[in-house]
Short mmCIF file of C-alpha atoms in Angstrom, two decimals:
data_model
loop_
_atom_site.label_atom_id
_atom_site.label_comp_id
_atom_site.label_asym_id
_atom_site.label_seq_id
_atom_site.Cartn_x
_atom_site.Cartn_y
_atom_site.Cartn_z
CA UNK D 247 -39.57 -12.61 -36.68
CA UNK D 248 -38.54 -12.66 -32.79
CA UNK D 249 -35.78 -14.70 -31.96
CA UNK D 250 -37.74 -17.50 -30.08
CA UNK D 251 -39.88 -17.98 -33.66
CA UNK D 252 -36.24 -18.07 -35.41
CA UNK D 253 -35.11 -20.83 -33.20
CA UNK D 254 -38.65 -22.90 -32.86
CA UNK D 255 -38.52 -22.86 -36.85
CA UNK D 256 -34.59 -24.35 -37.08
CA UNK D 257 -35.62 -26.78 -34.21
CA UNK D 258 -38.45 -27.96 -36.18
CA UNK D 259 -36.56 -28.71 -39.36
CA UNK D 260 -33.85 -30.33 -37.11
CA UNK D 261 -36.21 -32.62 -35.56
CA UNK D 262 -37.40 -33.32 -39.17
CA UNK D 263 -33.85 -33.62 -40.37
CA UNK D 264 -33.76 -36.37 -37.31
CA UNK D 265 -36.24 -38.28 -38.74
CA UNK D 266 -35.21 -38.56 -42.14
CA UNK D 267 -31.44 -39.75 -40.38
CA UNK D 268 -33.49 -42.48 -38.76
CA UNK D 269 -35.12 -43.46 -41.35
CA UNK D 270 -31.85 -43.66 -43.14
CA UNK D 271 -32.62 -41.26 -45.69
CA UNK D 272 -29.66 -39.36 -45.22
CA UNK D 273 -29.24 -37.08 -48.26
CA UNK D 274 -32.98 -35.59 -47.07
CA UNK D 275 -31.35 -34.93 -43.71
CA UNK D 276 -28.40 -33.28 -44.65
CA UNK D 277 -30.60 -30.74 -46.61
CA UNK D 278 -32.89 -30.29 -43.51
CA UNK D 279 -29.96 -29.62 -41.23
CA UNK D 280 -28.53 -27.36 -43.87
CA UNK D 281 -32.33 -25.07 -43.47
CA UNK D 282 -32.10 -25.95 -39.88
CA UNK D 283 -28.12 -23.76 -40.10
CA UNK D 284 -28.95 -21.33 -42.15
CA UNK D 285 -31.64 -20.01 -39.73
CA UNK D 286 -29.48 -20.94 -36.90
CA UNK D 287 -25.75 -22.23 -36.44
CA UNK D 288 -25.32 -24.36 -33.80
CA UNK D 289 -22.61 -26.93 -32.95
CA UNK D 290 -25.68 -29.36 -32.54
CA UNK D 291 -26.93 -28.94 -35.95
CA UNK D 292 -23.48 -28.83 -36.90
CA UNK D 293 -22.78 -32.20 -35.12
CA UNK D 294 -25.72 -33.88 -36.36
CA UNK D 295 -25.21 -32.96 -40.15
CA UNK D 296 -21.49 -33.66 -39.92
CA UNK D 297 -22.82 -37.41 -38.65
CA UNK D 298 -25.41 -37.40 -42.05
CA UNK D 299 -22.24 -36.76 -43.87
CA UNK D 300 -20.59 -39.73 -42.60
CA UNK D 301 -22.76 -42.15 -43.60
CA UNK D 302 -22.98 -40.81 -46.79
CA UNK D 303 -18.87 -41.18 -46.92
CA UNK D 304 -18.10 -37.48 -47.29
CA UNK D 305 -15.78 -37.31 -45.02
CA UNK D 306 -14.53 -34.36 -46.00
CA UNK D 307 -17.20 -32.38 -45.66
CA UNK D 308 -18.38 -34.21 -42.26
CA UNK D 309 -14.83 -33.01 -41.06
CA UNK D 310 -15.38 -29.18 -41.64
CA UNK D 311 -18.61 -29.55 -39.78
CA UNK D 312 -17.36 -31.32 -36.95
CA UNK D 313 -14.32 -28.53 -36.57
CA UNK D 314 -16.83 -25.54 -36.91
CA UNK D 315 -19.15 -27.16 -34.04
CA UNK D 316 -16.32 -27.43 -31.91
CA UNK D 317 -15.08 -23.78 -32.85
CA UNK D 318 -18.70 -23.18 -31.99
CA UNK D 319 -18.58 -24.94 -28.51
CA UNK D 320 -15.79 -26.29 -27.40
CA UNK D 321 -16.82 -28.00 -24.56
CA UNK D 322 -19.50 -29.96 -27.14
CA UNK D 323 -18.15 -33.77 -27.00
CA UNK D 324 -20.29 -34.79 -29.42
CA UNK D 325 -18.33 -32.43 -32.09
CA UNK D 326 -14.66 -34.24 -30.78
CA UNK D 327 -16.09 -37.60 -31.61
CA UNK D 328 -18.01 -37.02 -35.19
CA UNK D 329 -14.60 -35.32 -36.42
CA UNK D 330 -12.95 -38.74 -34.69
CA UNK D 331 -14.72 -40.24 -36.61
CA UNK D 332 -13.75 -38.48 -39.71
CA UNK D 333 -10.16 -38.62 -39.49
CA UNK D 334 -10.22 -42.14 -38.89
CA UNK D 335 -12.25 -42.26 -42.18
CA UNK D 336 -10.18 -40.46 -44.05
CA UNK D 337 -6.85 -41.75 -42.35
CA UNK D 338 -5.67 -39.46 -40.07
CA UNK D 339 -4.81 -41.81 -37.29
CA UNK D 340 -2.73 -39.07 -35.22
CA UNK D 341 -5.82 -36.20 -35.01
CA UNK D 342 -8.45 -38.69 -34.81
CA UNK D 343 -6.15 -40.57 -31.45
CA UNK D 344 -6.50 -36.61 -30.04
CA UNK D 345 -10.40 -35.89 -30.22
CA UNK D 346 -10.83 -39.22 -28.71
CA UNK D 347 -8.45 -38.77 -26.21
CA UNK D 348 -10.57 -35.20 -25.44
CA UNK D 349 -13.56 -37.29 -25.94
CA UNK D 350 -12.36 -39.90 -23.10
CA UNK D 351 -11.31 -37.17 -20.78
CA UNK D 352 -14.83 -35.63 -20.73
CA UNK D 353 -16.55 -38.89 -20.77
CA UNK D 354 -14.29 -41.30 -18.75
CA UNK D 355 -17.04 -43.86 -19.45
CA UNK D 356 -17.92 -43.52 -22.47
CA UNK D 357 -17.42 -47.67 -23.79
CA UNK D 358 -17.94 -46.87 -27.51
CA UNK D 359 -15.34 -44.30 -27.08
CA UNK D 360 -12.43 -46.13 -25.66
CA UNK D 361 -13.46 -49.15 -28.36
CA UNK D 362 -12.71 -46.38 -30.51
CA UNK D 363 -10.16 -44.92 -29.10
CA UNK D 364 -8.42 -48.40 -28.80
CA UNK D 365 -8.81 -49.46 -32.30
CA UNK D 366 -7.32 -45.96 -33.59
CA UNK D 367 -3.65 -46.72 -30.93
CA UNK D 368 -3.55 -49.70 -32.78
CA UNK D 369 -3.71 -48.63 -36.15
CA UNK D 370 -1.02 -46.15 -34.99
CA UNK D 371 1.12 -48.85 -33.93
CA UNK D 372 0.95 -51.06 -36.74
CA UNK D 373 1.53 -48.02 -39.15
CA UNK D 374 4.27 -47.36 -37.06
CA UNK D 375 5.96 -51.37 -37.10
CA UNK D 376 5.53 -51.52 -41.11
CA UNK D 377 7.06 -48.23 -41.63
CA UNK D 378 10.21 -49.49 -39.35
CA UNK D 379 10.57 -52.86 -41.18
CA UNK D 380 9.79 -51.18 -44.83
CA UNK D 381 12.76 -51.73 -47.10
CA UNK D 382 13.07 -49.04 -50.18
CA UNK D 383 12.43 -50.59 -53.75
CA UNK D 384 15.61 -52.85 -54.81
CA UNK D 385 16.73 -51.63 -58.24
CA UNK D 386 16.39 -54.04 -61.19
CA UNK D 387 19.28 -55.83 -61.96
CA UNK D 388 18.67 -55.06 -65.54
CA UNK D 389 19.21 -51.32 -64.74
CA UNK D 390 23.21 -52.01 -63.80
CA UNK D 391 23.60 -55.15 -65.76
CA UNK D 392 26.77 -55.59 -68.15
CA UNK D 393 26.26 -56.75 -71.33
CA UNK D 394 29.61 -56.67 -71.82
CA UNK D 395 30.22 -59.97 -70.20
CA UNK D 396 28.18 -61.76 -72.35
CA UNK D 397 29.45 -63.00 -75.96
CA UNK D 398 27.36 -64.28 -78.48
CA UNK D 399 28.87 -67.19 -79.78
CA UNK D 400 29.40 -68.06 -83.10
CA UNK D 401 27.76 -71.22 -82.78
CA UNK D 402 24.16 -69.44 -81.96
CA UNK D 403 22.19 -70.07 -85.13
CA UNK D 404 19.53 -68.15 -84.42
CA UNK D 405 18.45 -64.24 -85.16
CA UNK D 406 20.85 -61.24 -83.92
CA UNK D 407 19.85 -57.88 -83.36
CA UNK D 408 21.02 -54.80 -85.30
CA UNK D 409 23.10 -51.98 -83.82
CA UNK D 410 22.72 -48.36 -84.55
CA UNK D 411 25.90 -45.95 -85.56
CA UNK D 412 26.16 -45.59 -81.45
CA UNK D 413 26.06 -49.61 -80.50
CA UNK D 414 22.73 -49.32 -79.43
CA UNK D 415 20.52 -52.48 -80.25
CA UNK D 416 17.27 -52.15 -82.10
CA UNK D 417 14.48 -54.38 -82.69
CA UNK D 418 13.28 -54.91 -86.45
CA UNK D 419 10.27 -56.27 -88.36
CA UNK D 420 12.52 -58.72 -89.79
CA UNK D 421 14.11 -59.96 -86.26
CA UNK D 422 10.65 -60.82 -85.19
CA UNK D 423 9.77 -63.01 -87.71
CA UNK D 424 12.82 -64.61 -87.72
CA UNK D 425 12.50 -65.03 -83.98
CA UNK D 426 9.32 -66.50 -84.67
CA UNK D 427 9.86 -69.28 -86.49
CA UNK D 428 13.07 -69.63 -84.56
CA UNK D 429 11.11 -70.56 -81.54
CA UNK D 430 8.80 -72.62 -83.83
CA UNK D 431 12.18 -74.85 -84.19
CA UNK D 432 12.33 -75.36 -80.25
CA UNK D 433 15.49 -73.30 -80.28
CA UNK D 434 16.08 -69.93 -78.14
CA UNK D 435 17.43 -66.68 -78.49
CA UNK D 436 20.59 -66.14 -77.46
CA UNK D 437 20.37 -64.65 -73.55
CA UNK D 438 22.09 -61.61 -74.43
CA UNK D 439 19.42 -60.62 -76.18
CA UNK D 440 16.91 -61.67 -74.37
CA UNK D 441 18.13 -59.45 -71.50
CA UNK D 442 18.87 -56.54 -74.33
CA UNK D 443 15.11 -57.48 -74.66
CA UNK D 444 13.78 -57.26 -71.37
CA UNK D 445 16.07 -54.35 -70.51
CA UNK D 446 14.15 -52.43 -73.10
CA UNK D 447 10.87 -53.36 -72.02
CA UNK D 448 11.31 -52.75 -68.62
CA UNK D 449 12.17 -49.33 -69.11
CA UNK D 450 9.73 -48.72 -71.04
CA UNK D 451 7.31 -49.81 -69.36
CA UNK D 452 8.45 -48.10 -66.29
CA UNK D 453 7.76 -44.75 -68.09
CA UNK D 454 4.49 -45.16 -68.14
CA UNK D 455 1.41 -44.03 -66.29
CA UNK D 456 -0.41 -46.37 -64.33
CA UNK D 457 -3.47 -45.85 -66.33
CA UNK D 458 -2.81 -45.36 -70.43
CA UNK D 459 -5.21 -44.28 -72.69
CA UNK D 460 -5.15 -45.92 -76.18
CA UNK D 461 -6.81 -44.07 -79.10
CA UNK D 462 -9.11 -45.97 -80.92
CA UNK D 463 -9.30 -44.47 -84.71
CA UNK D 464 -13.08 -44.41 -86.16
CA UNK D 465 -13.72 -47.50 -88.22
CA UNK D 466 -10.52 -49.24 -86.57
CA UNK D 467 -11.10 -52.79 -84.80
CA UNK D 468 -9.22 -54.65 -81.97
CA UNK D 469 -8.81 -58.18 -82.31
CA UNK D 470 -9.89 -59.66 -78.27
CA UNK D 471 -7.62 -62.27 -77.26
CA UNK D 472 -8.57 -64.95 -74.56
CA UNK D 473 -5.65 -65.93 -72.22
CA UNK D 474 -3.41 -68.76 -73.84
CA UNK D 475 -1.18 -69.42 -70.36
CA UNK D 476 1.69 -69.81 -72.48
CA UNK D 477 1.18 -71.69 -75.06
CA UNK D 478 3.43 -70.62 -77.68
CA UNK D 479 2.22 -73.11 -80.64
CA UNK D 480 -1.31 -71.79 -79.80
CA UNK D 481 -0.32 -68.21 -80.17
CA UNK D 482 1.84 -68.72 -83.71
CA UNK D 483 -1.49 -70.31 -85.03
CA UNK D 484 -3.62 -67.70 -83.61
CA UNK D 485 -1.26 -65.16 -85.32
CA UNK D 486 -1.15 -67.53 -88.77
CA UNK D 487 -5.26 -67.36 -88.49
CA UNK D 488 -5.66 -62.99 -87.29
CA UNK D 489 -2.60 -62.14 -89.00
CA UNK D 490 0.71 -60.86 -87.03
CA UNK D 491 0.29 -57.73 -84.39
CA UNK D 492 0.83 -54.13 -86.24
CA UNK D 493 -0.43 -51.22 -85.80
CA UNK D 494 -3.09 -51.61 -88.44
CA UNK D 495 -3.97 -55.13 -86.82
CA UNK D 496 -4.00 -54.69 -82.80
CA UNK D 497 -4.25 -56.94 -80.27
CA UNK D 498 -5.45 -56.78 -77.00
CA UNK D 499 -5.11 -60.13 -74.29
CA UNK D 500 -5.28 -60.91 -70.78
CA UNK D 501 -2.24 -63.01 -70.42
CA UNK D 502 -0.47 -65.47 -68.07
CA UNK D 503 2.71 -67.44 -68.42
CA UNK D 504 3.03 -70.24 -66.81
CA UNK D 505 4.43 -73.26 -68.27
CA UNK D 506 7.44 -74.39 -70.57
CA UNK D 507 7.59 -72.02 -73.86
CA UNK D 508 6.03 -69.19 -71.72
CA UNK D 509 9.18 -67.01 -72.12
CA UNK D 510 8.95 -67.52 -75.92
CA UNK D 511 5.38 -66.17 -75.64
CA UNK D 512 6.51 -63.59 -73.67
CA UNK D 513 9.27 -62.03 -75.44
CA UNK D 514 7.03 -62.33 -78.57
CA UNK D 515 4.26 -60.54 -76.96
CA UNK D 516 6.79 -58.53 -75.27
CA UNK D 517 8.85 -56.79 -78.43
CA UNK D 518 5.18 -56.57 -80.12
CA UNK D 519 4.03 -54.58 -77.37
CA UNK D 520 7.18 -52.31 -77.40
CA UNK D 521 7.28 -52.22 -81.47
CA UNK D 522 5.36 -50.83 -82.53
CA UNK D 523 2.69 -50.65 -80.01
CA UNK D 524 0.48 -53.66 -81.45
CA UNK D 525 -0.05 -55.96 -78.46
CA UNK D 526 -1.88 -54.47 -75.32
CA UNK D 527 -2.39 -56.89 -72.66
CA UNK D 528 -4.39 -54.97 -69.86
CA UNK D 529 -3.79 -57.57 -66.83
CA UNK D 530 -0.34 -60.03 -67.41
CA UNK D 531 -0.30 -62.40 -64.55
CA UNK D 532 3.39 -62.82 -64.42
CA UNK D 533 4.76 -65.50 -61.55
CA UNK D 534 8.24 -63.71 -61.32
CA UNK D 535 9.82 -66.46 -59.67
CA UNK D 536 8.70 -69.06 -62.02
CA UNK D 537 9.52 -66.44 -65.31
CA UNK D 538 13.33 -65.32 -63.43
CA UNK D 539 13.78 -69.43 -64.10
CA UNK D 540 12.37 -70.14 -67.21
CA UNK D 541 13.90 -66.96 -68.64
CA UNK D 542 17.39 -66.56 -66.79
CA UNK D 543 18.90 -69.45 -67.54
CA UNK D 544 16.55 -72.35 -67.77
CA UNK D 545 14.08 -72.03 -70.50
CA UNK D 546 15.94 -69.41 -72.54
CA UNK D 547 18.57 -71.70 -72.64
CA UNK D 548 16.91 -74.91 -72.79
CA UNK D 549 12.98 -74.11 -74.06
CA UNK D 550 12.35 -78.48 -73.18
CA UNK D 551 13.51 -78.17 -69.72
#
C-alpha cells in the first residue's frame, strides 16, 4: 500500500468521522477518527477527535489528544484551543488562560477566542477574591466547652445521666425512656446534659464518611418515616403505634425541626441515632440559628416559649 493510498484511506474515514460529528453522533465519530489515527496520526485527526471527546464530556481523554496534536504540530491553533477547552472543562483555569493566550497571539481576531479567553480571566479572578476572603472552619464550641461550669441543681426533677469509673457520661436504655415521658410532661432536660448530649453526637457524627453504608440483614425490615417538622407528641405516638427505635426495630426519616418541642424531637432522635444505631435520618433539615435558640437556652429551658 503506497503512501498516497495510506493517506486517501485515513482521509476518507475522517471525512466520514466528520459527518457522523455533524450529525451529532459523536460516539460513531470518535471510532472513525480513531481508524482514521491508526492509519495515520495527525494533529488534525487528533484535533478533531479530541473535539468528539468534548461533547461527549471526556475531558480527560479530549485533553491527551489535544496535547499530542500540539506535540505533533505546534504551530496547529486548532490543538491550543480544543485543550482550552478542556482545561476549562475540567477546571484548570491557569493552563486553559495559556493556550488561549497562544491561541489569541496567532489569531489576533479570533472573536470566539477572546470571549473565551475573557470568560476564563474572570474565573481566575473570582477564584482568586474567594480564596482571599475565605475564613478557615470555626471550631465548635462544643469541642472546648466546660462542663464544669455548669451544676445540675438539685431542684431538676428530671432524668440524669450515668458516669463511668472515669466520669465519663453514658447514655442508657433506661435514660431514654425516662427522657421520654419527661418531655411528654412539658418539662426539659437539664442543659448540661443536653450539651453532654450534643457534644457526643457531634463527634460522632463528625467521624463519619460522607456517604455510610447500612447493612440490611436478609428478612430484616425498616420502618419509613415521613417528616414530622417537629412535632414531638406526633413522634411519641408514632413510637407508641411502631414500637421504640432498636436495633431489631429501625427507623429511617427525613426530618426537619422547626417549631417549639423540635429540640425534644431532636435529642430523642438524636441519642437513638447514636445508641444504638436505630434512627437513620438520610437528609435532617436543621435551621441552626433557629435550633442554637430553641436548644441553648430557650426551648431547653423553657419547651412553651
Amino acid at each position: 500500500m503506497t503512501l498516497s493510498t495510506i493517506s486517501d484511506e485515513a482521509e476518507a474515514l475522517k471525512e466520514e468521522a466528520n459527518k457522523f460529528f455533524k450529525d451529532g453522533d459523536y460516539e460513531k465519530a470518535i471510532d472513525a477518527y480513531t481508524k482514521a489515527i491508526e492509519i495515520r496520526e495527525t494533529a488534525v485527526y487528533l484535533a478533531n477527535r479530541s473535539l468528539a471527546y468534548l461533547r461527549t464530556e471526556c475531558f480527560g481523554y479530549a485533553l491527551d489528544d489535544a496535547s499530542k496534536a500540539i506535540s505533533l504540530d505546534s504551530s496547529y491553533v486548532k490543538g491550543y484551543y480544543r485543550r482550552a477547552s478542556a482545561h476549562m472543562a475540567l477546571g484548570q483555569y491557569k493552563e486553559a488562560l495559556a493556550d488561549y493566550e497562544t491561541v489569541i497571539r496567532v489569531a489576533p481576531s479570533d472573536k470566539m477566542a477572546r470571549e473565551k479567553l475573557t470568560e476564563c480571566r474572570k474565573i481566575i479572578r473570582r477564584k482568586a477574591f474567594e480564596k482571599a476572603i475565605a475564613v478557615e472552619d470555626q471550631p465548635s464550641p462544643l469541642e472546648s466547652f466546660d462542663l464544669s461550669t455548669i451544676t445540675v441543681e438539685s431542684s431538676y426533677d428530671g432524668p440524669h445521666l450515668e458516669q463511668d469509673s472515669n466520669g465519663k457520661y453514658f447514655v442508657t436504655e433506661s435514660f431514654m425512656l425516662a427522657l421520654m415521658e419527661h418531655y411528654k410532661s412539658q418539662k426539659v432536660l437539664h442543659k448540661k446534659y443536653a450539651i453532654i448530649i450534643m457534644k457526643d453526637i457531634f463527634l460522632f457524627l463528625r467521624g463519619l464518611p460522607s456517604l455510610v453504608d447500612i447493612k440490611v440483614p436478609e428478612q430484616s425490615k425498616f420502618t419509613v418515616c415521613g417528616d414530622i417538622h417537629g412535632q414531638f407528641y406526633d413522634l411519641m405516638n408514632i413510637f407508641k403505634i411502631n414500637g421504640l427505635p432498636s436495633k431489631d426495630n429501625p427507623y429511617v426519616s427525613n426530618i426537619t425541626f422547626r417549631i417549639c418541642f423540635s429540640s425534644c424531637s431532636m435529642v430523642t432522635l438524636l441519642i437513638g441515632d447514636r445508641f444504638p444505631w436505630s434512627v437513620f435520618s438520610p437528609c435532617s433539615g436543621l435551621s441552626f440559628s433557629i435550633q442554637t435558640s430553641f436548644i441553648f437556652p430557650e426551648v431547653t429551658m423553657n419547651p412553651n416559649t
